[in-house]
Amino acid sequence: MKRKLLGVIITSAVMLSLTGCADVPDISEKQQDLIAEYSGGILLRYSDRYDLRLVMNDEDGDGMEDDMKSPAPSEGPDSTAQSSPSPTPGTTEEPAASAEASEIPQETERPTVGVNEIYGISGLDFSYSSYETVKTYPKNSSDVTMTADKDGALLVVNFNVKNTTKNDIKVDLTGRNINYELDVGGSKIAPSISILDNGGLNYLMTTIKPGKTEKAVLIFNLDKTSVQTAEKQLEISEGDKLAIIKL
């Protein structure tokens, strides 16, 4: 559209400037200069290299507006920097796992060992013998005895401690931090204080002759419910070591 209009204007201007064409009235030299100046202005306004050229409105054909050419932005160091990609709509970015959470130590189970590894006394052999449920302990004794609560019972766990050497061995477990617990269906029960002369296994203090075996017990006072519970086990632990005895 622009090129057609430009051609019409230029042709008209040239025809007016020609004095030798038929039916064209004579014009003065001043009029010829005006026509030439007008034609030159038209050419410059429609030139692609003219910064202030007039642009025809293609929609209605008669509006004209200034088309200011703005220079292309220069490429500097920051023009090549890439922005961080935006998250896709509808998605959420999961936060990174906390370093502190990943460094939390996991609780590990204590290794299960034998009874002798708990005590660790050279020349002595500790072994589980049996258990019994009674109302009083010791039975048929004229000395002081222990009696269970009403509807309850005493659970007596028997151990043998043998001296395997040719020399006397003095045993003192009162200063040891050995823990005893009876697990009855998930409930933990601590032993009572033994009334035996050697203090019982939890407070054993005695001297064992060469090749001899001494009895040591743990006594637990059970209520009626604990007595009727079938699942029972004895747990003996010290530090990171644990011995479990199924009863």
Tab-separated table of N, CA and C in Angstrom, residues 25-105:
chain	number	residue	atom	x	y	z
A	25	PRO	N	-0.244	22.980	-18.399
A	25	PRO	CA	-0.053	24.453	-18.456
A	25	PRO	C	1.355	24.826	-18.030
A	26	ASP	N	1.781	25.975	-18.571
A	26	ASP	CA	3.118	26.468	-18.206
A	26	ASP	C	3.133	26.865	-16.751
A	27	ILE	N	4.245	26.492	-16.041
A	27	ILE	CA	4.424	26.885	-14.645
A	27	ILE	C	5.716	27.659	-14.549
A	28	SER	N	5.754	28.469	-13.523
A	28	SER	CA	6.943	29.310	-13.360
A	28	SER	C	8.083	28.517	-12.734
A	29	GLU	N	9.270	29.082	-12.757
A	29	GLU	CA	10.454	28.424	-12.183
A	29	GLU	C	10.295	28.271	-10.673
A	30	LYS	N	9.639	29.219	-10.019
A	30	LYS	CA	9.432	29.140	-8.578
A	30	LYS	C	8.529	27.973	-8.237
A	31	GLN	N	7.465	27.768	-9.117
A	31	GLN	CA	6.564	26.656	-8.879
A	31	GLN	C	7.272	25.327	-9.071
A	32	GLN	N	8.192	25.276	-10.040
A	32	GLN	CA	8.948	24.047	-10.256
A	32	GLN	C	9.821	23.722	-9.043
A	33	ASP	N	10.422	24.748	-8.422
A	33	ASP	CA	11.257	24.507	-7.226
A	33	ASP	C	10.412	23.970	-6.063
A	34	LEU	N	9.199	24.511	-5.926
A	34	LEU	CA	8.327	24.039	-4.854
A	34	LEU	C	7.935	22.579	-5.058
A	35	ILE	N	7.657	22.247	-6.351
A	35	ILE	CA	7.279	20.862	-6.643
A	35	ILE	C	8.433	19.920	-6.356
A	36	ALA	N	9.656	20.311	-6.739
A	36	ALA	CA	10.833	19.472	-6.499
A	36	ALA	C	11.089	19.281	-5.008
A	37	GLU	N	10.929	20.410	-4.246
A	37	GLU	CA	11.162	20.312	-2.797
A	37	GLU	C	10.136	19.396	-2.141
A	38	TYR	N	8.880	19.522	-2.580
A	38	TYR	CA	7.835	18.680	-2.028
A	38	TYR	C	8.075	17.210	-2.352
A	39	SER	N	8.501	16.969	-3.604
A	39	SER	CA	8.757	15.571	-4.000
A	39	SER	C	9.908	14.984	-3.196
A	40	GLY	N	10.960	15.781	-2.954
A	40	GLY	CA	12.089	15.282	-2.164
A	40	GLY	C	11.692	14.960	-0.742
A	41	GLY	N	10.837	15.820	-0.186
A	41	GLY	CA	10.371	15.549	1.177
A	41	GLY	C	9.569	14.267	1.264
A	42	ILE	N	8.734	14.047	0.218
A	42	ILE	CA	7.949	12.811	0.193
A	42	ILE	C	8.855	11.603	0.133
A	43	LEU	N	9.912	11.667	-0.704
A	43	LEU	CA	10.844	10.541	-0.836
A	43	LEU	C	11.542	10.238	0.486
A	44	LEU	N	11.967	11.291	1.196
A	44	LEU	CA	12.676	11.076	2.458
A	44	LEU	C	11.750	10.493	3.530
A	45	ARG	N	10.514	10.946	3.577
A	45	ARG	CA	9.594	10.457	4.597
A	45	ARG	C	9.268	8.980	4.431
A	46	TYR	N	9.289	8.510	3.188
A	46	TYR	CA	8.987	7.105	2.928
A	46	TYR	C	10.238	6.270	2.735
A	47	SER	N	11.403	6.858	3.041
A	47	SER	CA	12.649	6.092	2.942
A	47	SER	C	12.860	5.298	4.227
A	48	ASP	N	13.298	4.006	4.112
A	48	ASP	CA	13.557	3.162	5.284
A	48	ASP	C	14.722	3.670	6.107
A	49	ARG	N	15.571	4.479	5.572
A	49	ARG	CA	16.751	5.002	6.279
A	49	ARG	C	16.505	6.377	6.891
A	50	TYR	N	15.305	6.899	6.730
A	50	TYR	CA	15.000	8.211	7.291
A	50	TYR	C	14.413	8.023	8.682
A	51	ASP	N	15.069	8.595	9.729
A	51	ASP	CA	14.677	8.336	11.111
A	51	ASP	C	13.296	8.869	11.448
A	52	LEU	N	12.850	9.945	10.819
A	52	LEU	CA	11.572	10.574	11.156
A	52	LEU	C	10.579	10.429	10.012
A	53	ARG	N	10.566	9.282	9.327
A	53	ARG	CA	9.674	9.086	8.193
A	53	ARG	C	8.231	8.988	8.692
A	54	LEU	N	7.308	9.353	7.805
A	54	LEU	CA	5.888	9.252	8.113
A	54	LEU	C	5.386	7.885	7.713
A	55	VAL	N	4.588	7.308	8.546
A	55	VAL	CA	4.045	5.987	8.287
A	55	VAL	C	2.556	6.116	8.034
A	56	MET	N	2.121	5.576	6.913
A	56	MET	CA	0.703	5.634	6.569
A	56	MET	C	-0.056	4.613	7.413
A	57	ASN	N	-1.225	4.976	7.823
A	57	ASN	CA	-2.089	4.054	8.550
A	57	ASN	C	-2.755	3.141	7.550
A	58	ASP	N	-2.380	1.845	7.565
A	58	ASP	CA	-2.901	0.910	6.578
A	58	ASP	C	-4.387	0.652	6.735
A	59	GLU	N	-4.955	0.934	7.909
A	59	GLU	CA	-6.349	0.609	8.125
A	59	GLU	C	-7.276	1.574	7.403
A	60	ASP	N	-7.017	2.928	7.539
A	60	ASP	CA	-7.936	3.877	6.913
A	60	ASP	C	-7.281	4.652	5.775
A	61	GLY	N	-5.965	4.588	5.630
A	61	GLY	CA	-5.294	5.200	4.482
A	61	GLY	C	-5.034	6.661	4.623
A	62	ASP	N	-5.595	7.388	5.637
A	62	ASP	CA	-5.341	8.800	5.720
A	62	ASP	C	-4.669	9.267	6.989
A	63	GLY	N	-4.494	8.409	7.986
A	63	GLY	CA	-3.804	8.842	9.194
A	63	GLY	C	-2.310	8.686	9.063
A	64	MET	N	-1.524	9.562	9.613
A	64	MET	CA	-0.067	9.521	9.519
A	64	MET	C	0.504	9.818	10.894
A	65	GLU	N	1.551	9.041	11.308
A	65	GLU	CA	2.155	9.241	12.619
A	65	GLU	C	3.650	9.087	12.507
A	66	ASP	N	4.349	9.736	13.411
A	66	ASP	CA	5.810	9.654	13.434
A	66	ASP	C	6.242	8.301	13.921
A	67	ASP	N	7.177	7.678	13.187
A	67	ASP	CA	7.724	6.374	13.572
A	67	ASP	C	9.152	6.585	14.020
A	68	MET	N	9.330	6.643	15.310
A	68	MET	CA	10.668	6.884	15.857
A	68	MET	C	11.370	5.552	16.004
A	69	LYS	N	12.476	5.397	15.326
A	69	LYS	CA	13.265	4.182	15.425
A	69	LYS	C	14.144	4.250	16.657
A	70	SER	N	13.933	3.354	17.582
A	70	SER	CA	14.785	3.307	18.770
A	70	SER	C	15.934	2.361	18.512
A	71	PRO	N	17.151	2.755	18.921
A	71	PRO	CA	18.321	1.903	18.662
A	71	PRO	C	18.203	0.572	19.373
A	72	ALA	N	18.770	-0.495	18.756
A	72	ALA	CA	18.762	-1.834	19.355
A	72	ALA	C	19.593	-1.835	20.617
A	73	PRO	N	19.133	-2.494	21.643
A	73	PRO	CA	19.912	-2.517	22.910
A	73	PRO	C	21.248	-3.198	22.707
A	74	SER	N	22.248	-2.588	23.329
A	74	SER	CA	23.593	-3.147	23.199
A	74	SER	C	23.729	-4.358	24.088
A	75	GLU	N	24.518	-5.301	23.631
A	75	GLU	CA	24.733	-6.536	24.385
A	75	GLU	C	25.889	-6.342	25.344
A	76	GLY	N	25.572	-6.267	26.627
A	76	GLY	CA	26.604	-6.140	27.639
A	76	GLY	C	26.864	-7.466	28.323
A	77	PRO	N	27.688	-7.449	29.342
A	77	PRO	CA	27.993	-8.703	30.053
A	77	PRO	C	26.758	-9.340	30.671
A	78	ASP	N	25.770	-8.461	31.103
A	78	ASP	CA	24.606	-9.015	31.779
A	78	ASP	C	23.567	-9.562	30.821
A	79	SER	N	23.695	-9.200	29.502
A	79	SER	CA	22.676	-9.628	28.557
A	79	SER	C	22.704	-11.114	28.307
A	80	THR	N	23.828	-11.761	28.546
A	80	THR	CA	23.940	-13.201	28.312
A	80	THR	C	23.616	-14.013	29.540
A	81	ALA	N	23.400	-13.335	30.690
A	81	ALA	CA	23.120	-14.062	31.929
A	81	ALA	C	21.743	-14.680	31.848
A	82	GLN	N	21.645	-15.908	32.209
A	82	GLN	CA	20.382	-16.625	32.160
A	82	GLN	C	19.739	-16.604	33.529
A	83	SER	N	18.459	-16.260	33.551
A	83	SER	CA	17.738	-16.270	34.825
A	83	SER	C	17.405	-17.693	35.209
A	84	SER	N	17.241	-17.892	36.498
A	84	SER	CA	16.934	-19.242	36.977
A	84	SER	C	15.555	-19.637	36.506
A	85	PRO	N	15.375	-20.893	36.086
A	85	PRO	CA	14.087	-21.330	35.550
A	85	PRO	C	12.999	-21.281	36.610
A	86	SER	N	11.816	-20.815	36.174
A	86	SER	CA	10.669	-20.754	37.083
A	86	SER	C	10.036	-22.124	37.190
A	87	PRO	N	9.489	-22.452	38.343
A	87	PRO	CA	8.840	-23.772	38.482
A	87	PRO	C	7.624	-23.869	37.601
A	88	THR	N	7.351	-25.055	37.115
A	88	THR	CA	6.194	-25.299	36.264
A	88	THR	C	4.925	-25.058	37.053
A	89	PRO	N	3.947	-24.321	36.453
A	89	PRO	CA	2.694	-24.062	37.185
A	89	PRO	C	2.048	-25.362	37.609
A	90	GLY	N	1.498	-25.363	38.826
A	90	GLY	CA	0.832	-26.561	39.320
A	90	GLY	C	1.740	-27.511	40.062
A	91	THR	N	3.040	-27.191	40.073
A	91	THR	CA	3.980	-28.066	40.779
A	91	THR	C	4.598	-27.301	41.922
A	92	THR	N	4.954	-27.984	42.968
A	92	THR	CA	5.626	-27.381	44.119
A	92	THR	C	7.013	-27.954	44.248
A	93	GLU	N	7.926	-27.084	44.575
A	93	GLU	CA	9.315	-27.507	44.717
A	93	GLU	C	9.562	-27.993	46.124
A	94	GLU	N	9.967	-29.261	46.278
A	94	GLU	CA	10.184	-29.850	47.591
A	94	GLU	C	11.451	-29.283	48.217
A	95	PRO	N	11.391	-28.872	49.475
A	95	PRO	CA	12.590	-28.333	50.123
A	95	PRO	C	13.639	-29.406	50.340
A	96	ALA	N	14.899	-28.984	50.296
A	96	ALA	CA	15.997	-29.935	50.513
A	96	ALA	C	15.980	-30.418	51.952
A	97	ALA	N	16.404	-31.653	52.116
A	97	ALA	CA	16.423	-32.234	53.464
A	97	ALA	C	17.398	-31.474	54.344
A	98	SER	N	16.989	-31.225	55.574
A	98	SER	CA	17.846	-30.513	56.503
A	98	SER	C	19.084	-31.327	56.838
A	99	ALA	N	20.241	-30.620	56.884
A	99	ALA	CA	21.492	-31.317	57.202
A	99	ALA	C	21.464	-31.857	58.622
A	100	GLU	N	20.765	-31.084	59.525
A	100	GLU	CA	20.714	-31.547	60.910
A	100	GLU	C	19.902	-32.824	61.027
A	101	ALA	N	18.807	-32.912	60.225
A	101	ALA	CA	17.982	-34.117	60.291
A	101	ALA	C	18.728	-35.339	59.811
A	102	SER	N	19.568	-35.145	58.761
A	102	SER	CA	20.298	-36.295	58.221
A	102	SER	C	21.407	-36.760	59.150
A	103	GLU	N	21.827	-35.874	60.102
A	103	GLU	CA	22.931	-36.229	60.986
A	103	GLU	C	22.455	-36.802	62.317
A	104	ILE	N	21.121	-36.918	62.492
A	104	ILE	CA	20.607	-37.473	63.747
A	104	ILE	C	20.947	-38.956	63.808
A	105	PRO	N	21.687	-39.403	64.791
A	105	PRO	CA	22.075	-40.819	64.848
A	105	PRO	C	20.879	-41.715	65.100
